[in-house]
Amino acid sequence: MRIVKTGSYLPDTIVTNDDLAEYLDTSDEWIQKRTGIKKRHVAKGESIESMAYKAVEDLFLNSIGTVVDRNDNSYLTDKANCGETIDFIIVATMSHKSSSPGIANLIQARLGITQVFCLDISAACNGFIAALSVANGLLKTPTYRRGLVIGVEKMSDILDWTDRSTACLFGDGAGCVLVEASDALVYAESISSDGAHGEDLKAPLEQAKLEMNGRGIFNFVSREVPKNILSTISKAGQSIKAIDYVLAHQANKRLLGMISKKTGITEDKFLSNIDDVANTSAASIPLLLDKVVKDGIITLEGMQLVVFVGFGGGLNWGSIVTLV
Ligand code: ACO
C-alpha cells in the first residue's frame, strides 16, 4: 500500500479554552498544561457525512501535484479527470449515529461511483489505523487497486458539554487518504485490543454522554503503546534512528512526550497539531497527515520512514511503519 494523496476538512466554528471556561469550572491554563490543547473546531448544523465529503473534495482539489479546474465539479465522477478509479471506500468513525447506511455508502452515493466496496469501521481513536490495515489487506489481492480511507468525527454530538473532564478534550473534523497497491519497500503493522478494559471509554450514541477514565487510558497507553511501536519497527527491519517522523493519535501532548521517552524516538520527530484541533478520534491521524503534507514536511514521494500510531477506546491500539 502507498498513500498517494491526502485531504482534510475542519468546520469553521472554533471554540477556545476560554470559551469553555466561561461556563465550566476550568481554565485555559489547566487545559493547556494537562493536554496541550488551545482550541477545537466544532461542526454546527453540519453532518458527519458532509464533513467527510468535504475532506474528499479537498483531496481531489488541493492535493499536491494535482491540477484541476475548481469550477468544474465533474472531477469527482470523471475518472479521466481525477485520474483514478476507486475500488473501495473505508470510513473510520465512532460518532456516526445511524447503523445503516454507513458513511462510506453515503460518500459513495455523493461521488456517484458504483462497483465499490464500502465499509465503516468503529474502533474509536485507533479507527484510522484499523482502516489502513484493512486497506492494505485488500490491496494485496488482485481485486482492489485503489481506495479512499477516511477518518471523520463529530465528537461534539456525543460529548456531555457540561462535563469539564471530557468537554475540553475533543473536537470535530475529517481527514482522508487515497491509497494504491504498490510494491512498498517497507510495511509492517501491529494491532491489538483489550475488550476487558473497554469500560474505560464509553460513548453511548443515543445520549450525549461520553465517559472516560482519563487516568486509566493514560496508563494503558504508557504501558502498551511504546512497546507496540518498537515491535513494529523491528518487524519492519528498521532502527529507531531510521524513523523520520511519528504521526501519533493526538490525544494529549504529554502522552507524545512519554511515548518519545519510552521508545527513544526523539520528540522533534513527533508531528503535532493537537493545539489547534484537540482530540478528533478517528480523524486525528489523517488530519495531521494532510496538514504536514500541505506544510511540505511529508512529501508523499515514498522516501520518508514514518510510524503511524493510534490508541484509545475499545481498548484498541496499533502502529504501522511504512515509507510515505
Ligand atoms: N479543568 C480543571 N480541572 C479538571 C478538568 C478541567 N477541564 N478536568 C478534570 N479536572 C480535575 C479533576 O476533577 C481532578 O480534580 P481532583 O484532584 O480534585 O479530583 C484533577 O483535575 C486531576 O484530574 P485527572 O483526571 O487525574 O487529571 P490528569 O492529569 O490525568 O489529566 C486527562 C486528565 C487530560 C484526561 C489525561 O488523563 C489524559 O489525557 N488521558 C488520556 C486520554 C486519552 O488518551 N484518550 C484517548 C482515547 S479517547 C478515544 O478513544 C475517543
Short mmCIF file of C-alpha atoms and ligand atoms in Angstrom, two decimals:
data_model
loop_
_atom_site.label_atom_id
_atom_site.label_comp_id
_atom_site.label_asym_id
_atom_site.label_seq_id
_atom_site.Cartn_x
_atom_site.Cartn_y
_atom_site.Cartn_z
CA MET A 1 0.00 0.00 0.00
CA ARG A 2 1.17 3.52 -0.80
CA ILE A 3 -0.51 6.77 0.29
CA VAL A 4 -0.71 8.93 -2.82
CA LYS A 5 -2.90 11.88 -1.81
CA THR A 6 -4.41 13.43 1.29
CA GLY A 7 -7.27 15.79 2.13
CA SER A 8 -8.99 17.24 5.16
CA TYR A 9 -11.79 19.39 6.42
CA LEU A 10 -12.27 21.37 9.64
CA PRO A 11 -15.56 23.12 10.43
CA ASP A 12 -15.42 26.93 10.67
CA THR A 13 -16.61 27.33 14.26
CA ILE A 14 -13.73 27.49 16.74
CA VAL A 15 -14.23 27.02 20.47
CA THR A 16 -11.29 28.20 22.57
CA ASN A 17 -10.40 27.07 26.09
CA ASP A 18 -11.52 30.50 27.33
CA ASP A 19 -14.92 29.95 25.68
CA LEU A 20 -15.31 26.74 27.73
CA ALA A 21 -14.10 28.46 30.91
CA GLU A 22 -16.97 30.93 30.58
CA TYR A 23 -19.44 28.25 31.68
CA LEU A 24 -17.32 25.35 33.01
CA ASP A 25 -15.15 25.19 36.13
CA THR A 26 -11.92 25.02 34.11
CA SER A 27 -9.24 27.31 32.69
CA ASP A 28 -7.09 27.78 29.61
CA GLU A 29 -4.06 27.21 31.83
CA TRP A 30 -5.32 23.83 33.16
CA ILE A 31 -6.27 22.54 29.71
CA GLN A 32 -3.05 23.64 28.02
CA LYS A 33 -0.83 22.36 30.82
CA ARG A 34 -2.50 18.92 31.04
CA THR A 35 -3.16 18.35 27.33
CA GLY A 36 -1.50 20.92 25.02
CA ILE A 37 -4.94 21.83 23.58
CA LYS A 38 -5.69 25.52 22.87
CA LYS A 39 -8.85 25.23 20.79
CA ARG A 40 -11.08 22.85 18.85
CA HIS A 41 -13.29 23.06 15.74
CA VAL A 42 -16.98 22.29 16.24
CA ALA A 43 -19.45 21.37 13.48
CA LYS A 44 -22.59 23.47 13.83
CA GLY A 45 -25.52 22.35 11.71
CA GLU A 46 -23.22 20.17 9.64
CA SER A 47 -23.43 16.40 9.28
CA ILE A 48 -20.64 13.88 9.62
CA GLU A 49 -21.24 12.87 6.00
CA SER A 50 -20.82 16.44 4.79
CA MET A 51 -17.52 16.79 6.67
CA ALA A 52 -16.22 13.52 5.20
CA TYR A 53 -17.26 14.58 1.70
CA LYS A 54 -15.54 17.97 2.04
CA ALA A 55 -12.32 16.19 3.03
CA VAL A 56 -12.59 14.02 -0.10
CA GLU A 57 -13.23 17.14 -2.21
CA ASP A 58 -10.14 18.70 -0.69
CA LEU A 59 -8.14 15.57 -1.59
CA PHE A 60 -9.06 15.84 -5.24
CA LEU A 61 -8.98 19.64 -5.46
CA ASN A 62 -6.00 20.65 -3.38
CA SER A 63 -3.72 17.64 -3.27
CA ILE A 64 -0.12 18.32 -4.07
CA GLY A 65 0.72 17.96 -7.75
CA THR A 66 -2.88 17.64 -8.94
CA VAL A 67 -4.16 20.17 -11.44
CA VAL A 68 -7.92 20.52 -11.58
CA ASP A 69 -10.39 23.16 -12.65
CA ARG A 70 -12.06 24.32 -9.43
CA ASN A 71 -15.16 25.47 -11.30
CA ASP A 72 -15.78 22.03 -12.72
CA ASN A 73 -17.37 19.59 -10.28
CA SER A 74 -17.05 16.69 -12.69
CA TYR A 75 -13.60 15.96 -11.24
CA LEU A 76 -15.22 13.71 -8.67
CA THR A 77 -17.02 11.48 -11.11
CA ASP A 78 -14.90 11.95 -14.19
CA LYS A 79 -12.31 9.21 -13.77
CA ALA A 80 -10.15 10.59 -16.55
CA ASN A 81 -10.06 13.97 -14.87
CA CYS A 82 -9.35 12.91 -11.31
CA GLY A 83 -7.09 10.22 -12.69
CA GLU A 84 -8.34 7.40 -10.55
CA THR A 85 -10.82 4.63 -10.31
CA ILE A 86 -11.74 3.83 -6.75
CA ASP A 87 -12.30 0.22 -5.72
CA PHE A 88 -13.17 0.76 -2.06
CA ILE A 89 -14.15 3.40 0.48
CA ILE A 90 -13.39 2.71 4.14
CA VAL A 91 -14.54 5.15 6.81
CA ALA A 92 -13.36 5.10 10.42
CA THR A 93 -15.71 6.82 12.84
CA MET A 94 -17.16 6.41 16.32
CA SER A 95 -19.70 9.22 16.14
CA HIS A 96 -21.93 8.24 13.19
CA LYS A 97 -25.33 7.77 14.82
CA SER A 98 -27.02 5.53 12.28
CA SER A 99 -26.11 1.89 11.75
CA SER A 100 -27.32 1.99 8.15
CA PRO A 101 -26.44 3.32 5.68
CA GLY A 102 -22.81 3.69 6.66
CA ILE A 103 -20.85 6.87 5.98
CA ALA A 104 -18.82 5.02 3.31
CA ASN A 105 -22.06 4.30 1.41
CA LEU A 106 -23.19 7.91 1.74
CA ILE A 107 -19.88 9.13 0.33
CA GLN A 108 -20.09 6.61 -2.49
CA ALA A 109 -23.55 7.91 -3.40
CA ARG A 110 -22.35 11.51 -3.38
CA LEU A 111 -19.36 10.64 -5.55
CA GLY A 112 -21.71 8.88 -7.93
CA ILE A 113 -19.46 5.87 -8.31
CA THR A 114 -20.59 2.25 -8.44
CA GLN A 115 -19.00 -1.18 -8.02
CA VAL A 116 -17.25 -0.03 -4.87
CA PHE A 117 -16.71 -1.97 -1.66
CA CYS A 118 -17.93 0.28 1.19
CA LEU A 119 -17.16 -0.31 4.84
CA ASP A 120 -17.44 1.65 8.10
CA ILE A 121 -15.11 0.78 10.96
CA SER A 122 -15.73 1.59 14.62
CA ALA A 123 -12.52 1.34 16.63
CA ALA A 124 -12.56 4.73 18.43
CA CYS A 125 -9.24 6.57 18.30
CA ASN A 126 -7.48 3.62 16.66
CA GLY A 127 -10.06 3.62 13.84
CA PHE A 128 -7.82 5.10 11.18
CA ILE A 129 -5.01 2.61 11.88
CA ALA A 130 -7.55 -0.25 11.68
CA ALA A 131 -8.88 1.19 8.40
CA LEU A 132 -5.39 1.47 6.89
CA SER A 133 -4.70 -2.12 7.91
CA VAL A 134 -7.87 -3.34 6.16
CA ALA A 135 -6.99 -1.25 3.09
CA ASN A 136 -3.53 -2.78 2.99
CA GLY A 137 -5.06 -6.28 3.16
CA LEU A 138 -7.47 -5.52 0.30
CA LEU A 139 -4.71 -4.06 -1.84
CA LYS A 140 -2.74 -7.28 -1.55
CA THR A 141 -5.44 -9.02 -3.58
CA PRO A 142 -5.75 -8.58 -7.36
CA THR A 143 -9.34 -7.32 -7.00
CA TYR A 144 -8.51 -3.94 -5.47
CA ARG A 145 -6.03 -1.41 -6.83
CA ARG A 146 -7.04 1.90 -5.27
CA GLY A 147 -9.22 3.14 -2.41
CA LEU A 148 -10.23 6.01 -0.18
CA VAL A 149 -9.63 5.75 3.56
CA ILE A 150 -11.41 8.40 5.61
CA GLY A 151 -11.43 9.27 9.31
CA VAL A 152 -14.29 11.52 10.39
CA GLU A 153 -15.76 12.52 13.74
CA LYS A 154 -18.45 14.76 15.09
CA MET A 155 -17.41 14.30 18.72
CA SER A 156 -19.46 17.39 19.66
CA ASP A 157 -22.60 15.26 19.15
CA ILE A 158 -21.60 12.59 21.67
CA LEU A 159 -19.99 14.78 24.33
CA ASP A 160 -21.61 15.96 27.53
CA TRP A 161 -20.74 19.65 27.24
CA THR A 162 -21.35 20.13 30.98
CA ASP A 163 -18.64 17.62 31.95
CA ARG A 164 -15.36 19.52 32.22
CA SER A 165 -13.31 16.31 32.28
CA THR A 166 -14.23 15.43 28.67
CA ALA A 167 -15.73 18.59 27.06
CA CYS A 168 -12.31 20.25 26.83
CA LEU A 169 -10.60 17.28 25.15
CA PHE A 170 -12.37 16.63 21.85
CA GLY A 171 -13.03 18.30 18.50
CA ASP A 172 -14.68 17.67 15.11
CA GLY A 173 -13.12 17.18 11.67
CA ALA A 174 -12.31 14.83 8.81
CA GLY A 175 -9.19 13.63 7.06
CA CYS A 176 -8.66 11.19 4.21
CA VAL A 177 -6.07 9.48 2.08
CA LEU A 178 -6.08 7.88 -1.35
CA VAL A 179 -4.16 4.60 -1.25
CA GLU A 180 -2.89 2.45 -4.10
CA ALA A 181 -1.45 -1.01 -4.45
CA SER A 182 2.28 -0.76 -4.66
CA ASP A 183 5.32 -2.89 -4.04
CA ALA A 184 6.06 -0.90 -0.89
CA LEU A 185 9.62 -1.48 0.20
CA VAL A 186 8.68 -1.23 3.85
CA TYR A 187 5.38 -2.10 5.54
CA ALA A 188 4.81 -3.61 8.97
CA GLU A 189 1.98 -3.35 11.47
CA SER A 190 1.00 -4.46 14.98
CA ILE A 191 -2.60 -4.00 16.12
CA SER A 192 -4.08 -5.09 19.46
CA SER A 193 -7.23 -4.81 21.55
CA ASP A 194 -8.27 -5.30 25.16
CA GLY A 195 -12.05 -5.53 25.42
CA ALA A 196 -11.83 -6.40 29.11
CA HIS A 197 -11.00 -2.74 29.82
CA GLY A 198 -13.49 -1.31 27.33
CA GLU A 199 -15.36 0.43 30.16
CA ASP A 200 -12.51 2.95 30.34
CA LEU A 201 -14.18 4.78 27.45
CA LYS A 202 -17.93 4.62 26.93
CA ALA A 203 -19.77 6.58 24.25
CA PRO A 204 -23.46 5.61 24.02
CA LEU A 205 -24.73 7.10 20.76
CA GLU A 206 -28.32 7.54 21.94
CA GLN A 207 -27.28 10.15 24.51
CA ALA A 208 -24.53 12.76 24.51
CA LYS A 209 -22.61 11.30 27.41
CA LEU A 210 -19.09 10.20 26.55
CA GLU A 211 -17.39 8.95 29.71
CA MET A 212 -13.68 8.36 30.00
CA ASN A 213 -11.35 7.10 32.69
CA GLY A 214 -8.62 9.51 31.56
CA ARG A 215 -6.03 8.28 34.03
CA GLY A 216 -6.76 4.63 33.11
CA ILE A 217 -6.33 5.36 29.39
CA PHE A 218 -3.18 7.37 30.05
CA ASN A 219 -1.70 4.42 31.94
CA PHE A 220 -2.70 1.86 29.29
CA VAL A 221 -1.11 3.97 26.55
CA SER A 222 2.04 4.32 28.59
CA ARG A 223 2.14 0.55 29.22
CA GLU A 224 1.27 -0.76 25.74
CA VAL A 225 1.94 1.79 23.01
CA PRO A 226 5.73 2.31 23.25
CA LYS A 227 6.40 -1.45 23.12
CA ASN A 228 3.90 -1.83 20.28
CA ILE A 229 5.82 0.82 18.26
CA LEU A 230 9.18 -0.80 18.98
CA SER A 231 7.83 -4.19 17.91
CA THR A 232 6.53 -2.78 14.60
CA ILE A 233 9.83 -1.02 13.86
CA SER A 234 11.61 -4.30 14.50
CA LYS A 235 9.14 -6.27 12.28
CA ALA A 236 9.85 -3.75 9.51
CA GLY A 237 13.56 -4.49 9.87
CA GLN A 238 14.23 -0.85 10.72
CA SER A 239 16.00 1.01 13.51
CA ILE A 240 14.75 3.84 15.73
CA LYS A 241 17.33 6.14 14.16
CA ALA A 242 15.91 5.49 10.69
CA ILE A 243 12.45 6.85 11.65
CA ASP A 244 11.87 10.26 10.06
CA TYR A 245 8.52 11.09 11.68
CA VAL A 246 5.89 9.75 14.06
CA LEU A 247 2.25 10.60 13.33
CA ALA A 248 0.52 9.62 16.55
CA HIS A 249 -3.11 9.95 17.55
CA GLN A 250 -3.43 13.44 19.01
CA ALA A 251 -4.97 12.80 22.44
CA ASN A 252 -2.60 14.57 24.76
CA LYS A 253 0.75 16.32 24.23
CA ARG A 254 2.11 14.82 27.45
CA LEU A 255 1.41 11.35 26.06
CA LEU A 256 3.51 12.15 22.98
CA GLY A 257 6.39 13.17 25.27
CA MET A 258 6.00 9.97 27.27
CA ILE A 259 5.97 7.79 24.11
CA SER A 260 9.08 9.60 22.87
CA LYS A 261 10.90 8.94 26.14
CA LYS A 262 9.91 5.27 26.30
CA THR A 263 10.72 4.47 22.66
CA GLY A 264 13.88 6.57 22.38
CA ILE A 265 12.47 8.30 19.26
CA THR A 266 13.35 11.96 19.80
CA GLU A 267 10.44 14.33 20.43
CA ASP A 268 11.24 16.52 17.39
CA LYS A 269 10.12 13.59 15.21
CA PHE A 270 6.61 13.62 16.73
CA LEU A 271 4.48 15.83 14.48
CA SER A 272 1.56 17.51 16.24
CA ASN A 273 -1.49 19.70 15.70
CA ILE A 274 -3.31 18.98 18.96
CA ASP A 275 -3.10 22.63 20.00
CA ASP A 276 -5.34 23.63 17.07
CA VAL A 277 -7.77 20.72 16.75
CA ALA A 278 -7.82 18.77 20.07
CA ASN A 279 -8.61 15.03 20.04
CA THR A 280 -10.57 14.25 16.87
CA SER A 281 -10.53 10.48 17.48
CA ALA A 282 -10.50 8.55 14.16
CA ALA A 283 -9.94 11.79 12.19
CA SER A 284 -6.86 12.74 14.16
CA ILE A 285 -4.09 10.97 12.20
CA PRO A 286 -5.35 11.79 8.66
CA LEU A 287 -5.98 15.42 9.71
CA LEU A 288 -2.40 15.68 10.95
CA LEU A 289 -1.03 13.90 7.87
CA ASP A 290 -2.81 16.26 5.50
CA LYS A 291 -1.54 19.29 7.43
CA VAL A 292 2.09 18.18 7.27
CA VAL A 293 1.75 17.27 3.58
CA LYS A 294 0.39 20.76 2.87
CA ASP A 295 3.20 22.25 5.01
CA GLY A 296 5.72 20.39 2.84
CA ILE A 297 7.08 18.29 5.74
CA ILE A 298 5.84 14.96 4.35
CA THR A 299 6.34 14.73 0.59
CA LEU A 300 4.48 11.50 -0.32
CA GLU A 301 7.39 10.57 -2.59
CA GLY A 302 7.94 7.25 -0.83
CA MET A 303 11.22 8.39 0.73
CA GLN A 304 10.29 9.09 4.37
CA LEU A 305 10.01 6.37 7.00
CA VAL A 306 7.10 7.07 9.33
CA VAL A 307 5.30 5.47 12.24
CA PHE A 308 1.52 5.87 12.32
CA VAL A 309 0.20 5.05 15.79
CA GLY A 310 -3.28 5.09 17.29
CA PHE A 311 -4.77 4.24 20.69
CA GLY A 312 -7.98 4.71 22.61
CA GLY A 313 -11.42 3.35 23.37
CA GLY A 314 -12.17 -0.32 22.95
CA LEU A 315 -9.45 -0.54 24.14
CA ASN A 316 -7.70 -0.58 20.76
CA TRP A 317 -4.19 0.39 19.75
CA GLY A 318 -1.78 -0.21 16.91
CA SER A 319 1.03 1.07 14.74
CA ILE A 320 2.12 0.92 11.12
CA VAL A 321 5.67 1.53 9.95
CA THR A 322 5.97 2.38 6.27
CA LEU A 323 7.53 4.68 3.71
CA VAL A 324 5.42 7.68 2.65
N1 ACO B 1 -10.41 21.69 34.30
C1 ACO B 1 -9.98 21.76 35.57
N2 ACO B 1 -9.85 20.67 36.35
C2 ACO B 1 -10.16 19.48 35.80
C3 ACO B 1 -10.60 19.34 34.50
C4 ACO B 1 -10.72 20.52 33.72
N3 ACO B 1 -11.12 20.51 32.44
N4 ACO B 1 -10.83 18.02 34.22
C5 ACO B 1 -10.52 17.36 35.36
N5 ACO B 1 -10.14 18.24 36.31
C6 ACO B 1 -9.70 17.95 37.67
C7 ACO B 1 -10.21 16.64 38.18
O1 ACO B 1 -11.52 16.77 38.68
C8 ACO B 1 -9.20 16.31 39.27
O2 ACO B 1 -9.53 17.05 40.41
P1 ACO B 1 -9.34 16.43 41.88
O3 ACO B 1 -7.86 16.21 42.01
O4 ACO B 1 -9.88 17.49 42.77
O5 ACO B 1 -10.13 15.16 41.88
C9 ACO B 1 -7.89 16.88 38.73
O6 ACO B 1 -8.27 17.84 37.70
C10 ACO B 1 -6.96 15.85 38.13
O7 ACO B 1 -7.74 15.00 37.24
P2 ACO B 1 -7.09 13.83 36.47
O8 ACO B 1 -8.14 13.16 35.63
O9 ACO B 1 -6.30 12.98 37.40
O10 ACO B 1 -6.07 14.63 35.50
P3 ACO B 1 -4.96 14.08 34.56
O11 ACO B 1 -3.67 14.74 34.86
O12 ACO B 1 -4.97 12.58 34.45
O13 ACO B 1 -5.45 14.63 33.13
C11 ACO B 1 -6.54 13.84 31.13
C12 ACO B 1 -6.68 14.24 32.60
C13 ACO B 1 -6.12 15.07 30.35
C14 ACO B 1 -7.89 13.35 30.62
C15 ACO B 1 -5.47 12.75 30.97
O14 ACO B 1 -5.70 11.72 31.91
C16 ACO B 1 -5.45 12.16 29.60
O15 ACO B 1 -5.16 12.82 28.61
N6 ACO B 1 -5.68 10.84 29.47
C17 ACO B 1 -5.60 10.14 28.21
C18 ACO B 1 -6.82 10.37 27.37
C19 ACO B 1 -6.67 9.68 26.05
O16 ACO B 1 -5.58 9.31 25.62
N7 ACO B 1 -7.72 9.48 25.38
C20 ACO B 1 -7.58 8.80 24.09
C21 ACO B 1 -8.65 7.96 23.91
S1 ACO B 1 -10.03 8.85 23.52
C22 ACO B 1 -10.90 7.87 22.42
O17 ACO B 1 -10.61 6.72 22.21
C23 ACO B 1 -12.07 8.51 21.74
#
